[in-house]
Coordinates of C-alpha atoms (C1' of nucleotides) in Angstrom, one line a residue:
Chain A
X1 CA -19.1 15.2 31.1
X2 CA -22.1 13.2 31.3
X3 CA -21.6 9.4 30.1
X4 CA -18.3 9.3 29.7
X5 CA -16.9 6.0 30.7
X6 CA -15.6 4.9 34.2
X7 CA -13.3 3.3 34.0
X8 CA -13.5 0.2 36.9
X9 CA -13.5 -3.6 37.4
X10 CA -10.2 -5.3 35.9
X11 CA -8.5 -2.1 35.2
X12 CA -7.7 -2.4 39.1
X13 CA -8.7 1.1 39.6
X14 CA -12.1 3.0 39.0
X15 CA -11.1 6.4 37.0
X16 CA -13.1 8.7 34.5
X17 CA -12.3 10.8 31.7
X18 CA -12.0 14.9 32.4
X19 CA -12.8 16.8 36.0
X20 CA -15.4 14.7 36.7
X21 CA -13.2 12.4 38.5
X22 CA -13.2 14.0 41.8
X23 CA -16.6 12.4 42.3
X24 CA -15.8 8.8 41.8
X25 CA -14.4 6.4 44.4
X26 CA -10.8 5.7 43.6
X27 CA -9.4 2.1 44.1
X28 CA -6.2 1.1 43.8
X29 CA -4.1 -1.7 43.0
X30 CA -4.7 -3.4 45.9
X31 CA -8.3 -2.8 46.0
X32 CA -8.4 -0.7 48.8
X33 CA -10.9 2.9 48.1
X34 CA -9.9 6.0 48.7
X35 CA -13.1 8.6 49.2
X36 CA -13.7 11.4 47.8
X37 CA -12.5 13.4 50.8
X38 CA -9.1 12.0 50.6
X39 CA -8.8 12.4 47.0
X40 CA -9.7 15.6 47.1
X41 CA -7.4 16.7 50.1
X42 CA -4.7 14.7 47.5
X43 CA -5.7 16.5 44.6
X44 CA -5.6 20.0 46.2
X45 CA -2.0 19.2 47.8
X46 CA -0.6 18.8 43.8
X47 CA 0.9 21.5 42.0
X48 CA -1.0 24.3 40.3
X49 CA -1.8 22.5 37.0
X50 CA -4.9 22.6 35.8
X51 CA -4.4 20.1 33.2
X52 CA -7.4 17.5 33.2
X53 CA -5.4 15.1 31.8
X54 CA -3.0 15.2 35.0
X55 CA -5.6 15.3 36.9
X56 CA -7.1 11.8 35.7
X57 CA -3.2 10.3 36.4
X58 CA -3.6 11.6 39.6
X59 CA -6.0 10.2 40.1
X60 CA -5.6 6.8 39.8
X61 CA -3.0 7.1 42.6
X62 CA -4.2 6.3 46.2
X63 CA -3.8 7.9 48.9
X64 CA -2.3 4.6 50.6
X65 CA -0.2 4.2 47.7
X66 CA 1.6 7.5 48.1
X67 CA 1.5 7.1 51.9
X68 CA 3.7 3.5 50.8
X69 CA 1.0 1.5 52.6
X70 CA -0.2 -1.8 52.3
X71 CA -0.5 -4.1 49.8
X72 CA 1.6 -3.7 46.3
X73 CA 5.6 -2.9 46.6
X74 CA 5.2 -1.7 43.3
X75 CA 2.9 1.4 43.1
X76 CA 1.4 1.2 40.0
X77 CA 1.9 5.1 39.5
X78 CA 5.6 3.9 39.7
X79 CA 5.6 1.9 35.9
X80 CA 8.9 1.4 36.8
X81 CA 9.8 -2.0 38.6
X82 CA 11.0 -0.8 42.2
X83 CA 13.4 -4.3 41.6
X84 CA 14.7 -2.7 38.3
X85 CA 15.2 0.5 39.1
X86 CA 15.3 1.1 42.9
X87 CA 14.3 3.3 45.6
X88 CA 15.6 6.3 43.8
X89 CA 13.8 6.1 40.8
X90 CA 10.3 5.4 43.7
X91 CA 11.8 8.8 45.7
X92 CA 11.8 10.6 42.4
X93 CA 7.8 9.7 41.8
X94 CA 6.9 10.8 44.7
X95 CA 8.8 14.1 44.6
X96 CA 7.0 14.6 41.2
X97 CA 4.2 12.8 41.1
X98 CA 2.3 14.9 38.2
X99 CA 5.0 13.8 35.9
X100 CA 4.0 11.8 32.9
X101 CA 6.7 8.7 33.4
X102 CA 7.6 6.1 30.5
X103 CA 7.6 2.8 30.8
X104 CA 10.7 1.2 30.8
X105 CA 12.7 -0.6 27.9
X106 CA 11.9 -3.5 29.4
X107 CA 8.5 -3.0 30.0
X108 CA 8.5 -1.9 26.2
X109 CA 10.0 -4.7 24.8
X110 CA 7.6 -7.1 27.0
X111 CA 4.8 -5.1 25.6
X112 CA 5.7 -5.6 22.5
X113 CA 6.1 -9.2 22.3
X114 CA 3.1 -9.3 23.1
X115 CA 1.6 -7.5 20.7
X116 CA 3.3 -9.4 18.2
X117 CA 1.3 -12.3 19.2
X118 CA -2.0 -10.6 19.7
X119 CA -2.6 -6.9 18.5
X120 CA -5.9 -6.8 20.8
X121 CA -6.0 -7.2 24.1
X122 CA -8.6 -9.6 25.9
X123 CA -9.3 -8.4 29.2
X124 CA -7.5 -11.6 31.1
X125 CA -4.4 -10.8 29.7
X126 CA -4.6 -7.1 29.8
X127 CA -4.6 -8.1 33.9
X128 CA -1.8 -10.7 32.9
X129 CA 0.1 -8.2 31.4
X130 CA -0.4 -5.2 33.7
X131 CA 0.7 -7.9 37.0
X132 CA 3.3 -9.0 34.8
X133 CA 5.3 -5.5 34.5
X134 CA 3.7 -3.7 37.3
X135 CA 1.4 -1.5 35.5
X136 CA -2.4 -0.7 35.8
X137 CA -4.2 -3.0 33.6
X138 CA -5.8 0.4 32.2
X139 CA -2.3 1.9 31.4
X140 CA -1.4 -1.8 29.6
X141 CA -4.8 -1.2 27.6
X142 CA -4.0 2.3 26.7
X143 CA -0.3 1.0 25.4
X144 CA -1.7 -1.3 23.2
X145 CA -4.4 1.4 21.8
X146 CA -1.5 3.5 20.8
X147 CA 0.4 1.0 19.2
X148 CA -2.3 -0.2 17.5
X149 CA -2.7 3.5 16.5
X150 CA 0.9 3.4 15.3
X151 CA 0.9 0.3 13.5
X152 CA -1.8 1.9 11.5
X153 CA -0.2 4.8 10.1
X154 CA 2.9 2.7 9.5
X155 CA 0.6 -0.2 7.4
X156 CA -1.0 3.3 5.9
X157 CA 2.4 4.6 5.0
X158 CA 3.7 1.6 3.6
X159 CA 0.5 1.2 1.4
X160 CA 1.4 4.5 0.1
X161 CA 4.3 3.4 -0.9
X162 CA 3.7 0.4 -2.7
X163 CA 1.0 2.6 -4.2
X164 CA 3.2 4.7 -5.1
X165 CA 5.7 2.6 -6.9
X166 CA 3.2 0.7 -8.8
X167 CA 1.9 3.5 -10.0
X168 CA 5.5 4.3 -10.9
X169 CA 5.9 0.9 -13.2
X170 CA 3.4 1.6 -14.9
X171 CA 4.1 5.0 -15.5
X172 CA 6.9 4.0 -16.9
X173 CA 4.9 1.2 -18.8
X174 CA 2.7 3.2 -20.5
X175 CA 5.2 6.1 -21.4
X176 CA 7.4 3.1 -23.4
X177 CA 3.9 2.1 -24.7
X178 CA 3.4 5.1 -26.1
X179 CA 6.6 5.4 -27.7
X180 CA 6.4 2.2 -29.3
X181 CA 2.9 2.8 -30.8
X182 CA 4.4 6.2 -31.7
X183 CA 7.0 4.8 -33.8
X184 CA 4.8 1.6 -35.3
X185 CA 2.9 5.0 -36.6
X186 CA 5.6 6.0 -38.4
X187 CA 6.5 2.2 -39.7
X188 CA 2.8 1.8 -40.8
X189 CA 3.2 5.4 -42.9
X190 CA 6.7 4.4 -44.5
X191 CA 5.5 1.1 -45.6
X192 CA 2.2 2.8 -47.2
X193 CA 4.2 5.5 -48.9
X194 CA 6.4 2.6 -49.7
X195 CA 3.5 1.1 -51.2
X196 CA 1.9 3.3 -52.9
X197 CA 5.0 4.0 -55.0
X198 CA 5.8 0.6 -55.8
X199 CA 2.3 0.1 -56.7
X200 CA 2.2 3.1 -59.1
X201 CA 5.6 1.7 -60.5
X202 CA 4.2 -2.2 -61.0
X203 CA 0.8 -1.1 -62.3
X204 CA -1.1 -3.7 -64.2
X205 CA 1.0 -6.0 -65.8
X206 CA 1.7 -6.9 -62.1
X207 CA -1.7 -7.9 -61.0
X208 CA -2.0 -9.9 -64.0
X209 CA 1.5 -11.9 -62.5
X210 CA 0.2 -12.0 -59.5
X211 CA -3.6 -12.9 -60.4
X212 CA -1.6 -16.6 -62.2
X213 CA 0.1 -16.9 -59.2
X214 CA -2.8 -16.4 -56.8
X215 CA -4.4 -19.6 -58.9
X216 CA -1.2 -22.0 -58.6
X217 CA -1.0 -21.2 -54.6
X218 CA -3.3 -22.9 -53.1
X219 CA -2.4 -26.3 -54.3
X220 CA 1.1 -26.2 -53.8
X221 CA 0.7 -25.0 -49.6
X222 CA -1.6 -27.5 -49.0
X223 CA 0.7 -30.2 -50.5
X224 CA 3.5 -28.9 -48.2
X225 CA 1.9 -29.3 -44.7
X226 CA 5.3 -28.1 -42.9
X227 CA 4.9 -24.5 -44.2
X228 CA 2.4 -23.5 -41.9
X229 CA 4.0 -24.9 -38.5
X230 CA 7.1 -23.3 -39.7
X231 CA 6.0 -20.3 -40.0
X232 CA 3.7 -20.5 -37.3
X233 CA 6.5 -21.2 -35.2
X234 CA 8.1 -18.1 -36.6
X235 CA 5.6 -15.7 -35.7
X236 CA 4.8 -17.0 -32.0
X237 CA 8.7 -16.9 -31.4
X238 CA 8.2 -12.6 -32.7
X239 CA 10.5 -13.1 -35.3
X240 CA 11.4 -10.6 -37.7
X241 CA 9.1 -9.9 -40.6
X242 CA 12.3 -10.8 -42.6
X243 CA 13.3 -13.8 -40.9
X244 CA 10.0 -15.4 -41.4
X245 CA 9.8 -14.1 -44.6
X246 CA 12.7 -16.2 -45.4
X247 CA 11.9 -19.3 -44.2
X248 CA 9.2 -19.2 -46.3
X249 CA 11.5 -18.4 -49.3
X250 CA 13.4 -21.0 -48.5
X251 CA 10.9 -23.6 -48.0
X252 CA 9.4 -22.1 -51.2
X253 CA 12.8 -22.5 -53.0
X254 CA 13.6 -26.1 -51.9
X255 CA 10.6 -27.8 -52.1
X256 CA 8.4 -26.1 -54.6
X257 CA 10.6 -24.8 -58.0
X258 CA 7.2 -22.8 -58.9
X259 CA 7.6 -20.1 -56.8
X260 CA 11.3 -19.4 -57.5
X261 CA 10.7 -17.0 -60.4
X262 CA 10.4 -13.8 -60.4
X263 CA 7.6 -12.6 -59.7
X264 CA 6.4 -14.6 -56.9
X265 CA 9.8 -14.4 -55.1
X266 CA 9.2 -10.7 -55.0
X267 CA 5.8 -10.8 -53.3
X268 CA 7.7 -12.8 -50.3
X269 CA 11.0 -11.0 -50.7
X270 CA 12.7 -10.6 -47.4
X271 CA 12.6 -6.9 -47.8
X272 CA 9.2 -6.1 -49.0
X273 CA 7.0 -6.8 -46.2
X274 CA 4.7 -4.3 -48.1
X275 CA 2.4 -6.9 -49.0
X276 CA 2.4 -9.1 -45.8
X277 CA 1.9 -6.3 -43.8
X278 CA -0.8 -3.4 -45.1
X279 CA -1.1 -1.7 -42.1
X280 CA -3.8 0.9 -43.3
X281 CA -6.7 0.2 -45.7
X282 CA -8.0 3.2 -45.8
X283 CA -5.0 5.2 -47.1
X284 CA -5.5 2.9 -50.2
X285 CA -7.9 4.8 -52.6
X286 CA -11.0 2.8 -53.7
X287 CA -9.3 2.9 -57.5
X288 CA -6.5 1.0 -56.1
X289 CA -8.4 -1.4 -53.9
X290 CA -10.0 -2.3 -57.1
X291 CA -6.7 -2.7 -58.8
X292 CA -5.3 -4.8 -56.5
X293 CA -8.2 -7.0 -56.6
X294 CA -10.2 -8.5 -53.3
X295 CA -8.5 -11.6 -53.6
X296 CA -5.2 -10.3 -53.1
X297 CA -5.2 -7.6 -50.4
X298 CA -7.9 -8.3 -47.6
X299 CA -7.7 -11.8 -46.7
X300 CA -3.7 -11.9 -46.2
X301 CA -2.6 -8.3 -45.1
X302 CA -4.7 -8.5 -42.1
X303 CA -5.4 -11.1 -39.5
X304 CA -8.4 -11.4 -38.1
X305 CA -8.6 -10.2 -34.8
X306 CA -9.9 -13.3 -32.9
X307 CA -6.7 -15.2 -34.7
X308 CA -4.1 -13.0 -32.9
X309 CA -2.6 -13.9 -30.0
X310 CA -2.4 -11.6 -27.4
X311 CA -1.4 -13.4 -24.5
X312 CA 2.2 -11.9 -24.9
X313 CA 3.1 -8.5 -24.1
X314 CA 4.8 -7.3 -27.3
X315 CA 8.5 -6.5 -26.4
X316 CA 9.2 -4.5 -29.8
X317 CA 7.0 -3.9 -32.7
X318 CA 7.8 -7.0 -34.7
X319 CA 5.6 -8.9 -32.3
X320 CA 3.1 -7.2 -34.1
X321 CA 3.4 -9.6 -36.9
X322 CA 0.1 -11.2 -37.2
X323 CA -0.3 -15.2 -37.4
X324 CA 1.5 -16.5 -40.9
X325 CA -1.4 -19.0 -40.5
X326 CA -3.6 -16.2 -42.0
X327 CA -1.7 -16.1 -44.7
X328 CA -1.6 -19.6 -45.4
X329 CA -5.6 -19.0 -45.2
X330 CA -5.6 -16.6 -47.8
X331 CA -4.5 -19.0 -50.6
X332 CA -8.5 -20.9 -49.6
X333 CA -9.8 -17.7 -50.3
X334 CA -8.7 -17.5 -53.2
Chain B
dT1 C1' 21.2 26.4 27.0
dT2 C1' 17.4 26.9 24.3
dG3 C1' 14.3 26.4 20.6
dT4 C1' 12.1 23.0 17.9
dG5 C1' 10.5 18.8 16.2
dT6 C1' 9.3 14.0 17.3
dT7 C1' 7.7 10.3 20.3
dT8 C1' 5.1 8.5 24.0
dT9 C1' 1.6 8.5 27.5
dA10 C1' -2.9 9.6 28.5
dT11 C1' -7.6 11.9 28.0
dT12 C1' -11.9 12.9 25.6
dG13 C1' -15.8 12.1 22.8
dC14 C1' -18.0 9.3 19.7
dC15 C1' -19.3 4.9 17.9
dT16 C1' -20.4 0.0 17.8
dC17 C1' -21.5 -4.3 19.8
dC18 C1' -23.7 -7.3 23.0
Chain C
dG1 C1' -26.6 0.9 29.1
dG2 C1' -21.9 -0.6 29.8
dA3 C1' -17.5 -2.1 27.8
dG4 C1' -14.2 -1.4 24.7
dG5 C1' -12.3 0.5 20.2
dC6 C1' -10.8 4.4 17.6
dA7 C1' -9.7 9.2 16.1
dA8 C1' -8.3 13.5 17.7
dT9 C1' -5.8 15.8 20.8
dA10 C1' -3.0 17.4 24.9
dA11 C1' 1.0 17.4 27.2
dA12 C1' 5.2 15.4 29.1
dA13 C1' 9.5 13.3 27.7
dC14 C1' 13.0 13.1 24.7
dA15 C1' 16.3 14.1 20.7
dC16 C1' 19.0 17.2 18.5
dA17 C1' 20.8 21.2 16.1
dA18 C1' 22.4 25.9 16.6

DNA sequence: TTGTGTTTTATTGCCTCC
DNA sequence: GGAGGCAATAAAACACAA
């Protein structure tokens, strides 16, 4: 196992990875070395397991330390505090010392403070730490790489999940989405069948009607300055098609007698929104376009893109009302 | 008690940084 | 080139149902 690490200096006890560790000097917490002929005689006295991994945790025991010798009360191979948890706990190491111990709830919770503070571990405190509970500074090291390790797949599975139910939302989002343009679909084909039919039904005599009132429009809206707020107001609150519809009536009826007859009153009748709102050109023949005369249809039954305001998600379908303003514009056009 | 799944402690090999 | 971090993994310890 050439180049692997050895481990040495503030981890109190020189160790390295694998078998190899039989021919390194061992030190342990209290600095004194163990050679490699005492290791080895230590080594050979342990059970039968082969594993390398108890091996290396043999390892970093000393011979003086399982002898009870100088220095430390607290062998390190003992995580547990001989104050905490007395002799019998420090007989039970040393009856089976190639047991894998954990570190007590104490020494957990410590351990986890300080990780709380710090999630890396600066080799002064690691030593802080490892005097602190009676641990090797390399066992202290290797805590806080696993719970790093842990606090990774947690932080992972908890991105998963907020992954997850965003992904959820808008799921759901574009499913109602999808609903709502599916039944604006069916709005924008009743409305053209709709029409259609009444245009077939009106035919000419209408466009002459509406072709007068297309030439007394203009002056009348500009005179009344409170239409388009009103209106305006209407549309950015997503009022009904009908509601708006009827202010304008209203305003129409109170403040300007021309449009209270017939025919005009029907192009801005609460229930036709057939001519506010064409929601297809192209389902109009060319024959009909022409009929209906450029100055009628195109400037007024759609707004122009760059006037709508999309800043607010449309709740329902009648936020799809485009900007009255527009059709205030129309009667310039004209 | 035992089989099985999970958690914790520790090792190993590779990589990056200084 | 050494120190230290990380991913992958081993293995002991532990929890728990049957």
């Amino acid at each position: 196992m050439a180049g692997r690490r050895v481990y040495g200096g503030d981890d109190g006890g020189s160790i390295s990875g694998g078998s190899s560790n039989h021919s390194v000097l061992l030190q342990n917490r209290c600095g004194s070395f163990a050679s490699e002929p005492l290791n080895a005689l230590f080594l050979s006295g342990s059970s039968s397991s082969s594993s390398p991994s108890l091996l290396g945790s043999r390892s970093m025991m000393s011979f003086e330390d399982i002898r009870g010798g100088n220095g430390s009360n607290r062998s390190f191979f003992c995580p547990l505090d001989s104050e905490d948890n007395g002799d019998e706990d420090l007989d039970d190491y040393f009856h089976h010392p190639e047991k894998k111990r954990r570190l007590t709830v104490d020494q957990v919770r410590f351990l986890e403070k300080s990780f709380e503070t710090e999630n890396k571990l600066e080799p002064e405190r690691k030593v802080q730490l490892a005097k602190d509970l009676g641990l090797q500074p390399r066992q202290v090291a290797i805590w806080f790489q696993n719970r790093r390790a842990r606090w990774k797949t947690k932080q992972l599975e908890k991105d998963y999940e907020a992954l997850q139910s965003s992904y959820g939302s808008l799921k759901v989002d574009y499913e109602n989405l999808l609903k709502e343009k599916d039944s604006l679909k069916a709005e924008i084909l009743l409305l053209t069948d709709k029409l259609l039919h009444k245009e077939k039904e009106r035919g000419n005599s209408v466009l002459s009607e509406v072709d007068k009132f297309g030439e007394e429009l203009p002056h009348n809206l500009v005179a009344d300055s409170n239409l388009e707020d009103e209106v305006s107001k209407s549309s950015k609150l997503g009022c009904k098609q009908e509601d708006i519809s009827s202010v304008k009536s209203d305003i129409f009826d109170s403040d300007s007698p021309h449009y209270t007859d017939g025919v005009h009153s029907s192009l801005l009748e609460p229930g036709d929104s057939s001519y506010i709102f064409d929601p297809d050109q192209s389902d109009l023949s060319q024959d009909e376009e022409d009929n209906l005369g450029r100055n009628l249809l195109p400037p007024y039954i759609f707004p122009k893109l760059e006037d709508v305001d999309y800043s607010d998600p449309p709740t329902s379908s009648c936020n799809f009302v485009f900007p009255i303003e527009d059709n205030a514009l129309w009667s310039w056009s004209l």
